[in-house]
mmCIF file of C-alpha atoms in Angstrom:
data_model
loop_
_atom_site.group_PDB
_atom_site.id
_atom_site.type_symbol
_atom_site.label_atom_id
_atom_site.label_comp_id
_atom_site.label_asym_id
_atom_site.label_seq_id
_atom_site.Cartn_x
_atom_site.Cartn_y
_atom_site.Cartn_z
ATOM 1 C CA UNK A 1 -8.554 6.629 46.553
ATOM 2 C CA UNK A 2 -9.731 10.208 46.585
ATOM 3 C CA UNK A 3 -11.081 10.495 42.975
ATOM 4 C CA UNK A 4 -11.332 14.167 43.408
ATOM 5 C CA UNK A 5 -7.734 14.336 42.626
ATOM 6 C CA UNK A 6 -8.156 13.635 39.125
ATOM 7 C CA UNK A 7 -10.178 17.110 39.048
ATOM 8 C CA UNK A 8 -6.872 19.384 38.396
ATOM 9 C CA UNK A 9 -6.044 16.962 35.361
ATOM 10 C CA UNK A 10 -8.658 19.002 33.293
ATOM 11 C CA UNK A 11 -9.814 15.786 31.734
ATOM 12 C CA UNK A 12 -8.269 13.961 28.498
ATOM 13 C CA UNK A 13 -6.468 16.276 25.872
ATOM 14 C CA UNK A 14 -9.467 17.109 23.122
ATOM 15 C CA UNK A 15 -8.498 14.547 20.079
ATOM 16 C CA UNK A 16 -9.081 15.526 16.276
ATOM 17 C CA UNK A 17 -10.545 12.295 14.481
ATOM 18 C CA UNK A 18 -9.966 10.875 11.420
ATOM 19 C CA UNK A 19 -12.692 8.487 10.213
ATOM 20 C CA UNK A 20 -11.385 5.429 8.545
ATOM 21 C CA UNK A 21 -12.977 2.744 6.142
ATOM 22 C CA UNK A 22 -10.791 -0.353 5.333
ATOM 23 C CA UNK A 23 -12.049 -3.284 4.138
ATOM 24 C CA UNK A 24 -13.524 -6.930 5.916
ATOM 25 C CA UNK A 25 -10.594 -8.518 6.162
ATOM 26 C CA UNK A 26 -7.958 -5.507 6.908
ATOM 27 C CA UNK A 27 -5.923 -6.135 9.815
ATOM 28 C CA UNK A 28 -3.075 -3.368 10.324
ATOM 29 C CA UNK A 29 -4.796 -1.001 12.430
ATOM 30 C CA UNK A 30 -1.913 -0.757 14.536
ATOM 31 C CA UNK A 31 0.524 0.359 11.282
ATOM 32 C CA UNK A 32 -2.224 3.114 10.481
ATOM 33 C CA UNK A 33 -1.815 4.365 14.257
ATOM 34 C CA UNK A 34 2.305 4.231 13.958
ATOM 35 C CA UNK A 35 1.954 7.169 11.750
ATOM 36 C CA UNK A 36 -0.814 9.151 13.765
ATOM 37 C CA UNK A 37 0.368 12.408 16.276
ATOM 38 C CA UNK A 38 -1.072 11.846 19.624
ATOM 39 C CA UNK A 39 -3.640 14.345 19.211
ATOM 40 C CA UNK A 40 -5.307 12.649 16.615
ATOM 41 C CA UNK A 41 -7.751 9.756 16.976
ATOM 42 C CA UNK A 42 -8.599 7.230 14.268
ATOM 43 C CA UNK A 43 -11.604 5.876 14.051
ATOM 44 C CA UNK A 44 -12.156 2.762 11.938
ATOM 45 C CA UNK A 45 -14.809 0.648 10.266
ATOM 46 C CA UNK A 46 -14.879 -2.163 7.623
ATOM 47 C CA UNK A 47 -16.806 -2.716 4.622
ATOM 48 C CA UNK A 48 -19.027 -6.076 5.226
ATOM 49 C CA UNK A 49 -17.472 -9.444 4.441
ATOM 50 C CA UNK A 50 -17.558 -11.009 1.638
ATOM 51 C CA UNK A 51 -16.402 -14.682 0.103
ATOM 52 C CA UNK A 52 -13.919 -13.257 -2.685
ATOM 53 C CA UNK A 53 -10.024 -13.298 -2.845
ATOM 54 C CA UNK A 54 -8.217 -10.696 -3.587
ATOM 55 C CA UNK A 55 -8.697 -9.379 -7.124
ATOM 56 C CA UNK A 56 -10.050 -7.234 -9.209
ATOM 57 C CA UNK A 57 -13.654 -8.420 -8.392
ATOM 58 C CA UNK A 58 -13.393 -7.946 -4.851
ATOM 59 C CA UNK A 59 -11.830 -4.205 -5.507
ATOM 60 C CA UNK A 60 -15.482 -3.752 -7.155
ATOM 61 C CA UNK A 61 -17.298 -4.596 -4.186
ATOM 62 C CA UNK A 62 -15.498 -2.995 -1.537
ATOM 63 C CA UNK A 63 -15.900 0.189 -3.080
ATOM 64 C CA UNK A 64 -18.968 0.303 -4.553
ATOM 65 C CA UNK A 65 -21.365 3.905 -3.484
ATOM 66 C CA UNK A 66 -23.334 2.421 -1.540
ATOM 67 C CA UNK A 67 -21.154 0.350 0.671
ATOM 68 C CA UNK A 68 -19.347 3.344 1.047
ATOM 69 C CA UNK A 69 -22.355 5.530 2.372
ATOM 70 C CA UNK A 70 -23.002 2.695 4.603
ATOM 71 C CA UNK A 71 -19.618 2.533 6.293
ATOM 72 C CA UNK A 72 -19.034 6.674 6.799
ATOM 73 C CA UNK A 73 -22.620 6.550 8.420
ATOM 74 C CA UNK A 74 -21.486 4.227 10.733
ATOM 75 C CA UNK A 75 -18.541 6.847 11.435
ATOM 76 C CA UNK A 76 -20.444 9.715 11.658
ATOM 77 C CA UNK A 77 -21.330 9.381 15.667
ATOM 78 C CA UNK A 78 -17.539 9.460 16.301
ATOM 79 C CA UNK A 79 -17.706 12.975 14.288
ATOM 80 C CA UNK A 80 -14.163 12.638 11.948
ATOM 81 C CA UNK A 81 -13.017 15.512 11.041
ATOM 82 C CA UNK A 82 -12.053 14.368 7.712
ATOM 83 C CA UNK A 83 -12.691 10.392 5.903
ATOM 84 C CA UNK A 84 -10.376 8.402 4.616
ATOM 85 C CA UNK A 85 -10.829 5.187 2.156
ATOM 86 C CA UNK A 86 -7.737 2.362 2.922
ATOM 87 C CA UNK A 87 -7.203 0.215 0.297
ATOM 88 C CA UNK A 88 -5.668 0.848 -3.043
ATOM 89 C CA UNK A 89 -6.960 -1.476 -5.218
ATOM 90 C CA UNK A 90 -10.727 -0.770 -4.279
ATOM 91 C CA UNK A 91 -9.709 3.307 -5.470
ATOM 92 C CA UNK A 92 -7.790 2.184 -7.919
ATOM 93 C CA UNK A 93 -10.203 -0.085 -9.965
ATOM 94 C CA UNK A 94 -12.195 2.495 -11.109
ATOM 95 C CA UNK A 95 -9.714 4.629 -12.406
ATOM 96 C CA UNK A 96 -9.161 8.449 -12.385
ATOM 97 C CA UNK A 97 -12.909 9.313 -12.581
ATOM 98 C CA UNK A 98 -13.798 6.487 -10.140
ATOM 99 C CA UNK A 99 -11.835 7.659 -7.422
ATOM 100 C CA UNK A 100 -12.945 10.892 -7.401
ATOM 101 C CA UNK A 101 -16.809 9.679 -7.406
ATOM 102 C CA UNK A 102 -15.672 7.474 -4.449
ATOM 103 C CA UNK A 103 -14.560 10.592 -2.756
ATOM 104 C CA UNK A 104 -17.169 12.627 -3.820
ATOM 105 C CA UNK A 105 -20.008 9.549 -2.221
ATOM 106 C CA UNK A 106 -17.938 9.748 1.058
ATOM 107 C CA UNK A 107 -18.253 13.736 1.197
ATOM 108 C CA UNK A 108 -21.856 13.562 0.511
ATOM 109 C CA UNK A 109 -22.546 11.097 3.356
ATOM 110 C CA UNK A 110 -20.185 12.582 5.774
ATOM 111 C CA UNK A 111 -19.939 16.261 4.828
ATOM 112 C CA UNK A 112 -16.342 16.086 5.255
ATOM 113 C CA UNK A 113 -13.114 15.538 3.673
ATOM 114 C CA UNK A 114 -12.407 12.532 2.219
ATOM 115 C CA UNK A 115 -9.240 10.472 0.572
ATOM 116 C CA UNK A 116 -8.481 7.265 -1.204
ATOM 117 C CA UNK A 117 -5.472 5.642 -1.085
ATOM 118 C CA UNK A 118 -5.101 5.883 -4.905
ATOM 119 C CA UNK A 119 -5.895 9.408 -4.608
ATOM 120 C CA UNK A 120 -3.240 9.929 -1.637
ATOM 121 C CA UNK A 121 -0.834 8.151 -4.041
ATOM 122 C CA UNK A 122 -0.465 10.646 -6.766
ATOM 123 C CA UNK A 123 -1.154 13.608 -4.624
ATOM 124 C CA UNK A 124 2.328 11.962 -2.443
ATOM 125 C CA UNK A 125 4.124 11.750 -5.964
ATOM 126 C CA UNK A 126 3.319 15.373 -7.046
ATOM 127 C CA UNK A 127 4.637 16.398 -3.198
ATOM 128 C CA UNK A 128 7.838 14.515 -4.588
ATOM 129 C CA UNK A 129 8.013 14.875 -7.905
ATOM 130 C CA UNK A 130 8.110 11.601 -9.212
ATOM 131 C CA UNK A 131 6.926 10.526 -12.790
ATOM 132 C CA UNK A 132 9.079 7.770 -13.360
ATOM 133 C CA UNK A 133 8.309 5.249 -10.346
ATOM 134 C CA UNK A 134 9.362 1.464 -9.324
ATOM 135 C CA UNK A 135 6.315 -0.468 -8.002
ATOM 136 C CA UNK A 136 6.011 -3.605 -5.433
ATOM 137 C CA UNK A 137 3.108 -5.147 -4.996
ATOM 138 C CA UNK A 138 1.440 -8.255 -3.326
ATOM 139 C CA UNK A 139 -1.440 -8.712 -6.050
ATOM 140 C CA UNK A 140 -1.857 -10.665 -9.278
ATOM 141 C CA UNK A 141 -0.581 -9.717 -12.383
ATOM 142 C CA UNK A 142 -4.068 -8.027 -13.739
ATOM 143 C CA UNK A 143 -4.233 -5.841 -10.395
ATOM 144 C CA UNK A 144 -1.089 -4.959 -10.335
ATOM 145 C CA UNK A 145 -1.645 -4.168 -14.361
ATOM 146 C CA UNK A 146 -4.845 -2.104 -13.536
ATOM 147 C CA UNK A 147 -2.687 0.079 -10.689
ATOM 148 C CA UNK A 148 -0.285 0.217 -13.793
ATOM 149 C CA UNK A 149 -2.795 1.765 -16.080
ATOM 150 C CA UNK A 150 -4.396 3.766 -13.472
ATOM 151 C CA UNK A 151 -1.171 5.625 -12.708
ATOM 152 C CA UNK A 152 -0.746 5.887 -16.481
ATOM 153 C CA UNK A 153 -3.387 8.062 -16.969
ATOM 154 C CA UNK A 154 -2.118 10.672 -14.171
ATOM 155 C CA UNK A 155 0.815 10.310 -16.364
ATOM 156 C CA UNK A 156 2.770 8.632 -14.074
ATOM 157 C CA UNK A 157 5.198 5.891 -15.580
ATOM 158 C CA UNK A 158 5.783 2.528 -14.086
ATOM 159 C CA UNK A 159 10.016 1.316 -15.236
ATOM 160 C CA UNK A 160 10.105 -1.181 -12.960
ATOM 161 C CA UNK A 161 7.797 -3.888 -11.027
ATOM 162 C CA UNK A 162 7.638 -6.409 -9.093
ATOM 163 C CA UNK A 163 4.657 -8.628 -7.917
ATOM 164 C CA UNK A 164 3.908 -11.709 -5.663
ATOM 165 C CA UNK A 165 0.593 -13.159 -6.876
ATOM 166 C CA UNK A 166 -1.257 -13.477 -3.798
ATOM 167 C CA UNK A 167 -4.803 -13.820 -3.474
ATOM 168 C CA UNK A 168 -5.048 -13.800 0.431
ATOM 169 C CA UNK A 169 -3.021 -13.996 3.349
ATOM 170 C CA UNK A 170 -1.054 -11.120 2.203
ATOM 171 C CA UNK A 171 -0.973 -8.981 5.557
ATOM 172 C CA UNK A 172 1.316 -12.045 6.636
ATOM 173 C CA UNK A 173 4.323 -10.977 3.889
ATOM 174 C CA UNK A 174 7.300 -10.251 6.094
ATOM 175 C CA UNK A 175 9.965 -7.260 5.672
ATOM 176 C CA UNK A 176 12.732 -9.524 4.089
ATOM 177 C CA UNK A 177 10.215 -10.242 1.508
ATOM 178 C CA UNK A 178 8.721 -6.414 0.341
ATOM 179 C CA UNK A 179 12.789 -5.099 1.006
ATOM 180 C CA UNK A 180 13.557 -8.242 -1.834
ATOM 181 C CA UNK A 181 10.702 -7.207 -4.258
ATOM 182 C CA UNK A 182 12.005 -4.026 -3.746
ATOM 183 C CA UNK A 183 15.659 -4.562 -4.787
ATOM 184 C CA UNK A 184 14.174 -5.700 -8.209
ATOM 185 C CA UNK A 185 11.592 -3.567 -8.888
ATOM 186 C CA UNK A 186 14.022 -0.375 -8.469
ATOM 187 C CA UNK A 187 17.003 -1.609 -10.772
ATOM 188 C CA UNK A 188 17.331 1.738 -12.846
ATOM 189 C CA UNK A 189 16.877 5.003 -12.349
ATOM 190 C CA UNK A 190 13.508 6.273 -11.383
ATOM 191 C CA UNK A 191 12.037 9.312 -9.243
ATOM 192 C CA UNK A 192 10.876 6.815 -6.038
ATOM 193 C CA UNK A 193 9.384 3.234 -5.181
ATOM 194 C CA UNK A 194 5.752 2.635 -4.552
ATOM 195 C CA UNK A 195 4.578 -0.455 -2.397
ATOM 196 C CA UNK A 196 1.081 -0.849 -2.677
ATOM 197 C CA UNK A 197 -1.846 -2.406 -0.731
ATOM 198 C CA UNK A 198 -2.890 -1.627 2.912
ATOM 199 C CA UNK A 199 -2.932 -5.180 4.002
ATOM 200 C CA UNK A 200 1.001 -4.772 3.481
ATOM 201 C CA UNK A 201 3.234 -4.164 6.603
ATOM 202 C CA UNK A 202 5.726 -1.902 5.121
ATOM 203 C CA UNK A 203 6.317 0.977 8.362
ATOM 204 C CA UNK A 204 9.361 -0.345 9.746
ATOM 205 C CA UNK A 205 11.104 -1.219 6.039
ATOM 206 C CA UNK A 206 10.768 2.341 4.662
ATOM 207 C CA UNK A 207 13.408 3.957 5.957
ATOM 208 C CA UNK A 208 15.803 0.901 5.661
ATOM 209 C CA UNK A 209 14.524 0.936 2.122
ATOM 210 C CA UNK A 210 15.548 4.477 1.744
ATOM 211 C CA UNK A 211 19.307 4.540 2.647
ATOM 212 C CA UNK A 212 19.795 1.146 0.976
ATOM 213 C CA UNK A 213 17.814 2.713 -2.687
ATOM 214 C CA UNK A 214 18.529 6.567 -2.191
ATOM 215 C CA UNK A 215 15.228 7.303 -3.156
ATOM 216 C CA UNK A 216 11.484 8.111 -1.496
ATOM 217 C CA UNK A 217 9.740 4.570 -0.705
ATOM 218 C CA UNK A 218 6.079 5.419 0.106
ATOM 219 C CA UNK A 219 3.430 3.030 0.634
ATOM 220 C CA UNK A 220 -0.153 2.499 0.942
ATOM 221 C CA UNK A 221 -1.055 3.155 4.100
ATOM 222 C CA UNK A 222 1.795 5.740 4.168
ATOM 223 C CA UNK A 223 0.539 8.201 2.591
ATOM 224 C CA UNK A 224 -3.452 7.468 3.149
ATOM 225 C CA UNK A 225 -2.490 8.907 6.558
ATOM 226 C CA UNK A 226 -0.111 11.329 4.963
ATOM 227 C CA UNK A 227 -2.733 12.896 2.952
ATOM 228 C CA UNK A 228 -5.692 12.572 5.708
ATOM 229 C CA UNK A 229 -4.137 14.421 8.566
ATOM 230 C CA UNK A 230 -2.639 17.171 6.109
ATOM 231 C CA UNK A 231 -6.248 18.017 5.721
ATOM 232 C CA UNK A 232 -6.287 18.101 9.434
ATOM 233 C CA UNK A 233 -3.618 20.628 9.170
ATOM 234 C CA UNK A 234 -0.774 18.478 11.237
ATOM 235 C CA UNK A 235 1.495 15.830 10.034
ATOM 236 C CA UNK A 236 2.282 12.399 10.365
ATOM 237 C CA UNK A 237 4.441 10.940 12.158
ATOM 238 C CA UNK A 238 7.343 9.071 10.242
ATOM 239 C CA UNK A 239 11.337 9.248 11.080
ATOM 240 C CA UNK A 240 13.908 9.292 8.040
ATOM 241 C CA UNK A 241 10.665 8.779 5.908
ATOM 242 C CA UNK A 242 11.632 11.586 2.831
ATOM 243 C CA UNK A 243 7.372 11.824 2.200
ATOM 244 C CA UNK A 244 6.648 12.984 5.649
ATOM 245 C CA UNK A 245 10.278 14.766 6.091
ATOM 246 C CA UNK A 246 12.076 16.798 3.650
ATOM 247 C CA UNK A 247 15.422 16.589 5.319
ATOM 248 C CA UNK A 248 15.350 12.966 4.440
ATOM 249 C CA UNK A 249 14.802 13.415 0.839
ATOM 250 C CA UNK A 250 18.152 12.752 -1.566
ATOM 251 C CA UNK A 251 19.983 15.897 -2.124
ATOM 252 C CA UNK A 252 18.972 17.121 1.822
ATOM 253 C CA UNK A 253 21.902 17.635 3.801
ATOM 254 C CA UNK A 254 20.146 15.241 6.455
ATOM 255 C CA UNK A 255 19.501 12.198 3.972
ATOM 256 C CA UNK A 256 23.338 11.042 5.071
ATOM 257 C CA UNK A 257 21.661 10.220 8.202
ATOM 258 C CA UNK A 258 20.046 7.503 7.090
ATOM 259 C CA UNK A 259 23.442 5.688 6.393
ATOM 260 C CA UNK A 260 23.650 5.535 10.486
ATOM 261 C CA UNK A 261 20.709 3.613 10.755
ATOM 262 C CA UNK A 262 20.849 -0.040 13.066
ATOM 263 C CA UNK A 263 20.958 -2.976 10.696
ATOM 264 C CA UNK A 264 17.264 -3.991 8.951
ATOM 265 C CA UNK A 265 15.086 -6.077 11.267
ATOM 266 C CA UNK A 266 13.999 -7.921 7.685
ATOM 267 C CA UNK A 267 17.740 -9.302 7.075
ATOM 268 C CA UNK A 268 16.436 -11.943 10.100
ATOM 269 C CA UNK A 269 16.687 -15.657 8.982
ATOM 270 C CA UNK A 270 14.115 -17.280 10.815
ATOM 271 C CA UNK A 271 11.103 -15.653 9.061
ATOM 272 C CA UNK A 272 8.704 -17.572 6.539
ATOM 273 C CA UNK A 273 9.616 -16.689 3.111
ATOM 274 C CA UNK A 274 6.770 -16.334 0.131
ATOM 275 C CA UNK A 275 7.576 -17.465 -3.360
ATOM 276 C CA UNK A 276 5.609 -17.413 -6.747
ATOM 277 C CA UNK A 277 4.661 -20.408 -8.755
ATOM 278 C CA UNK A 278 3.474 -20.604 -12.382
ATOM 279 C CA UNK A 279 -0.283 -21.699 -11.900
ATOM 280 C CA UNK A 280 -3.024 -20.384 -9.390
ATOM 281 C CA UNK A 281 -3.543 -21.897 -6.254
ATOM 282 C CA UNK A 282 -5.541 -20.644 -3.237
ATOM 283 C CA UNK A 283 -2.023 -20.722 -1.179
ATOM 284 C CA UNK A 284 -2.126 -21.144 2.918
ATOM 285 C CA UNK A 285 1.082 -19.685 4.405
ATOM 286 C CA UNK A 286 2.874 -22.278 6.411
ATOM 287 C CA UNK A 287 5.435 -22.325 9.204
ATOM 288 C CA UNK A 288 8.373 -21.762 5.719
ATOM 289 C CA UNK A 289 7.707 -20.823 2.535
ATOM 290 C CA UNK A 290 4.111 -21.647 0.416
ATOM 291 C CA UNK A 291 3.663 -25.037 -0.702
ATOM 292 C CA UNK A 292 3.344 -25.640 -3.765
ATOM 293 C CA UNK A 293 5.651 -26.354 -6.947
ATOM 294 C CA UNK A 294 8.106 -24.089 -7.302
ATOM 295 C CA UNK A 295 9.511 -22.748 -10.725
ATOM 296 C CA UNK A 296 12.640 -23.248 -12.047
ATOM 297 C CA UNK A 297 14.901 -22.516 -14.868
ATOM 298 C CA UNK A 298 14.359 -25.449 -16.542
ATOM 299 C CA UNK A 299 10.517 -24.780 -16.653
ATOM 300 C CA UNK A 300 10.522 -21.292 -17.307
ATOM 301 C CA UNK A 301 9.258 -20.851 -21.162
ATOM 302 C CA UNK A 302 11.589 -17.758 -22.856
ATOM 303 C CA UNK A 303 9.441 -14.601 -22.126
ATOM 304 C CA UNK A 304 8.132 -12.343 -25.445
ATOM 305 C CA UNK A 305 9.737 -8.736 -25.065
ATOM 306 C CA UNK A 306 7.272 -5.620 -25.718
ATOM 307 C CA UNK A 307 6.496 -2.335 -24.081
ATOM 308 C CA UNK A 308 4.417 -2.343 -20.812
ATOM 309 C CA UNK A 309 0.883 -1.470 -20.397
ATOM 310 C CA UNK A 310 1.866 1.799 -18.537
ATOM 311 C CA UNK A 311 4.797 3.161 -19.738
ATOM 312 C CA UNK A 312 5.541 2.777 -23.739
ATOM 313 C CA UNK A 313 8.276 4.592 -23.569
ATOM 314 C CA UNK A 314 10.856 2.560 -21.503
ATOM 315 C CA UNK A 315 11.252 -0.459 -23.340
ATOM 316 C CA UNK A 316 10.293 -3.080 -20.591
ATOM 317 C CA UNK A 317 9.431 -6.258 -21.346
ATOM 318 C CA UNK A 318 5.266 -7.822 -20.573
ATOM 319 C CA UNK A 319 5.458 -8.516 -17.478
ATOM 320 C CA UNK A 320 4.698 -12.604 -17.102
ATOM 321 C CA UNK A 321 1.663 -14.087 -16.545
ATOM 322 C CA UNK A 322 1.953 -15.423 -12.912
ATOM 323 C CA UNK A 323 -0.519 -16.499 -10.671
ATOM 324 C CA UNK A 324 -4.067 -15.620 -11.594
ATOM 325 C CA UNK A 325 -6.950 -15.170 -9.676
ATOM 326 C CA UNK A 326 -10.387 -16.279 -10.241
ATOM 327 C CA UNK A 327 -11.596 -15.037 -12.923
ATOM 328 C CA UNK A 328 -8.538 -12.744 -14.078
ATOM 329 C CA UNK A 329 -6.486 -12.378 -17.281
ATOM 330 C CA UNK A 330 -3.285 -13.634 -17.002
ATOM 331 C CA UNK A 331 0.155 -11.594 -18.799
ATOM 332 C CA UNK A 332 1.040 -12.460 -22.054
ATOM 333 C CA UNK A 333 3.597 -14.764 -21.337
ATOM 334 C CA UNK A 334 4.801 -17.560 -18.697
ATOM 335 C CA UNK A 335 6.268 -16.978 -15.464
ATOM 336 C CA UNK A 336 10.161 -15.762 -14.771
ATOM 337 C CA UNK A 337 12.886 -17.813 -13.191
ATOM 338 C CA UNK A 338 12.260 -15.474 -10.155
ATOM 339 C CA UNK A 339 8.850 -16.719 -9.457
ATOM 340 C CA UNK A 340 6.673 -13.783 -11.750
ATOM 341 C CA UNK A 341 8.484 -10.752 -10.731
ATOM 342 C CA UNK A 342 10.099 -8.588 -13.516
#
């Protein structure tokens, strides 16, 4: 072969980075690409392993300043042109103020850009003007709380939730499973549906989501790459997603598209399903559902009503106590017929 061929090619297309930090035990790299134009690169490194379940312990560590530092310096020889932070709970568990020091640490180290998840979250809600939101997530009840009161004090308000209890394992979820949690958590009126954590597939359900809710669903790693290549000044790549296009918003005169879309992948019957129980277990997915006993209607203890942690105002009952991890509070009352979703 006559490598001087290649010469009139002019060499790869120049590529605009974004630097990524995730942490140990991410493992959608691919879903974070599925969102990325083809002139931009992502770079990614993890925070360094260590022996904790998900929780609000291990939110601590993965986020801490200094781990931080560590990981954008081991970016910096790819040069990103702006930094983002993937995981929600680790931005989240500091709150307002701690998300913006973890942003500010990452600037400082890389002297560029930089995003959180959490942050990308209510900067994707202001773009759609949502105060009154439906959440999903895979955590715990006292991270799922602590999202809850962190989205409270950007004065967004959580009317309707629902949560799986999982303390590992969760990239393994499948569609059927988020689409279900989402049915429940969305039963009212509300501005758009959150699903949260980056170690939760959720690119292929969003628009199914969508046309079956008629409302925005945005998730996690959604709109961390959302937020990091609008500082890029491009835009990420999404169809019939209403965050990344407007058309597909309700009210556009393109949303009815959406109503022409093939049947949901998720809807398949031969996927492992994940249930809740009423006590903590370190769980191991199996070829069906998680062992374990399961709840039932007969063992579910009547559940005390009272306002939520995050939004006073709309009447819901305490969430349950569900699954807790090591260490964690549990809710103020026992589990629901449905497993610890409310």
């Amino acid at each position: 072969m006559d490598v001087t061929s290649f010469s009139s090619l002019g060499g790869p297309h120049p590529q605009r980075g974004v630097g990524v930090v995730a942490p140990f035990d991410f493992a959608l790299d691919r879903e974070l690409w599925r969102w990325v134009p083809d002139e931009v690169s992502l770079h990614l490194t993890r925070t360094p392993y260590v022996p904790v379940e998900v929780s609000l312990d291990l939110a601590r560590l993965v986020s801490e300043h200094e781990t931080l530092a560590e990981a954008v310096r081991a970016l910096t020889a790819a040069e990103p042109e702006v930094l983002a932070y993937a995981c929600t709970s680790g931005s989240f568990v500091g709150g307002i103020a701690g998300e913006r020091a973890m942003c500010e640490a990452m600037t400082r180290e890389g002297a560029v850009a930089s995003v959180t998840t959490s942050g990308a979250l209510l900067e994707a809600l202001e773009e759609l003007d949502a105060r009154r939101i439906a959440l999903v997530t895979p955590y715990t009840w006292s991270v799922t709380q602590s999202l809850e009161e962190y989205l409270s004090e950007a004065g967004v308000s959580v009317v309707g939730r629902a949560y799986l209890g999982l303390t590992r394992h969760i990239r393994k979820v499948p569609y059927r499973d988020v689409a279900d949690m989402a049915r429940r958590a969305a039963n009212g009126p509300v501005d758009a549906l959150f699903i949260s954590c980056t170690n939760l597939p959720t690119y292929d359900v969003i628009p199914q989501l969508e046309a079956e809710l008629r409302m925005p669903v945005i998730s996690a790693n959604q709109v961390t790459m959302w937020s990091a290549l609008r500082r890029l000044g491009t835009r990420a790549v999404g169809p019939y997603q209403a965050l990344i296009n407007a058309g597909a918003r309700p009210g556009a005169a393109e949303f009815g598209v959406l109503d022409a879309l093939p049947a949901p992948a998720y809807e398949s019957a031969d996927q492992p399903s994940y249930e809740v129980y009423d006590v903590y277990e370190a769980l191991e997915p199996s070829a069906g559902a998680v062992g374990g006993p399961a709840v039932t209607d007969a063992a579910v203890p009547p559940i005390t009503a009272g306002p939520p942690t995050a939004a006073p105002a709309d009447n819901l009952p305490d969430p349950p106590g569900g699954p807790a991890g090591p260490g964690e509070a549990t809710g103020p009352a026992g589990p629901t017929a449905e497993g610890g979703w409310t």
